[in-house]
Amino acid sequence: MDYATQADMVIRFGELEIIQITDRDRLGAIDSTVLAQALADATAYADGFLGKVYQLPLRGCAQPGMGGVVTYTPPPVLTRIVCDLARYYLFTNGDKDHEAVRRYKQAITELTSIGDGDTQLSCPLGGTPGDALHADAMQAQGVDYCFAPRQMSDDNLRGFA
């Protein structure tokens, strides 16, 4: 599943900016190949964090459509995070105070929180975006109990007042 697309990048940052950061040949248009590579890199990076808590690939959020057809889309927060990462990867300005750098750092913080299990991905219409790893591990294993032999009995407690 692609977490973000060229259209997502244009919606978030505007076509002019996407042209500026991808058009290496100065053709005045978005270089789809360059952008697709940045999005793929950002997706792979995000999967490194997500794979600690979710089975990959993510199933996605269920979106009911016309005629009862259900499609699956990435969680909106994940789309934003991947767009921010891809934008940073394409960013060549070098200004450490630029918005792209700040958003990249925030994206890393959010991915770390998800990977550590402190934050969960959510779907706007309910449900979950994928299967949690810990849930499957718990279902696949039985629970072992080990008890020490009983140390107290009625006989050895007699006489205590």
PDB file of N, CA and C in Angstrom, residues 88 96-107:
ATOM      1  N   TYR A  88      11.209  16.443   2.873  1.00  0.00           N
ATOM      2  CA  TYR A  88      12.529  16.677   3.452  1.00  0.00           C
ATOM      3  C   TYR A  88      13.617  16.024   2.595  1.00  0.00           C
ATOM      4  N   LYS A  96      18.353  25.141   8.157  1.00  0.00           N
ATOM      5  CA  LYS A  96      17.940  24.256   9.252  1.00  0.00           C
ATOM      6  C   LYS A  96      16.672  24.728   9.958  1.00  0.00           C
ATOM      7  N   ASP A  97      16.255  25.956   9.713  1.00  0.00           N
ATOM      8  CA  ASP A  97      15.035  26.482  10.321  1.00  0.00           C
ATOM      9  C   ASP A  97      13.837  26.429   9.374  1.00  0.00           C
ATOM     10  N   HIS A  98      14.018  25.861   8.212  1.00  0.00           N
ATOM     11  CA  HIS A  98      12.939  25.782   7.227  1.00  0.00           C
ATOM     12  C   HIS A  98      11.827  24.872   7.746  1.00  0.00           C
ATOM     13  N   GLU A  99      10.614  25.160   7.320  1.00  0.00           N
ATOM     14  CA  GLU A  99       9.451  24.374   7.720  1.00  0.00           C
ATOM     15  C   GLU A  99       9.619  22.889   7.389  1.00  0.00           C
ATOM     16  N   ALA A 100      10.255  22.566   6.270  1.00  0.00           N
ATOM     17  CA  ALA A 100      10.449  21.164   5.877  1.00  0.00           C
ATOM     18  C   ALA A 100      11.289  20.419   6.914  1.00  0.00           C
ATOM     19  N   VAL A 101      12.276  21.083   7.465  1.00  0.00           N
ATOM     20  CA  VAL A 101      13.141  20.465   8.478  1.00  0.00           C
ATOM     21  C   VAL A 101      12.360  20.275   9.774  1.00  0.00           C
ATOM     22  N   ARG A 102      11.600  21.271  10.178  1.00  0.00           N
ATOM     23  CA  ARG A 102      10.787  21.159  11.407  1.00  0.00           C
ATOM     24  C   ARG A 102       9.752  20.035  11.280  1.00  0.00           C
ATOM     25  N   ARG A 103       9.105  19.955  10.140  1.00  0.00           N
ATOM     26  CA  ARG A 103       8.090  18.914   9.940  1.00  0.00           C
ATOM     27  C   ARG A 103       8.722  17.523   9.882  1.00  0.00           C
ATOM     28  N   TYR A 104       9.924  17.427   9.319  1.00  0.00           N
ATOM     29  CA  TYR A 104      10.648  16.158   9.289  1.00  0.00           C
ATOM     30  C   TYR A 104      10.946  15.689  10.713  1.00  0.00           C
ATOM     31  N   LYS A 105      11.437  16.581  11.534  1.00  0.00           N
ATOM     32  CA  LYS A 105      11.750  16.221  12.929  1.00  0.00           C
ATOM     33  C   LYS A 105      10.494  15.786  13.678  1.00  0.00           C
ATOM     34  N   GLN A 106       9.391  16.467  13.435  1.00  0.00           N
ATOM     35  CA  GLN A 106       8.128  16.089  14.074  1.00  0.00           C
ATOM     36  C   GLN A 106       7.664  14.723  13.578  1.00  0.00           C
ATOM     37  N   ALA A 107       7.854  14.447  12.297  1.00  0.00           N
ATOM     38  CA  ALA A 107       7.470  13.144  11.737  1.00  0.00           C
ATOM     39  C   ALA A 107       8.272  12.020  12.388  1.00  0.00           C
TER      40      ALA A 107
END
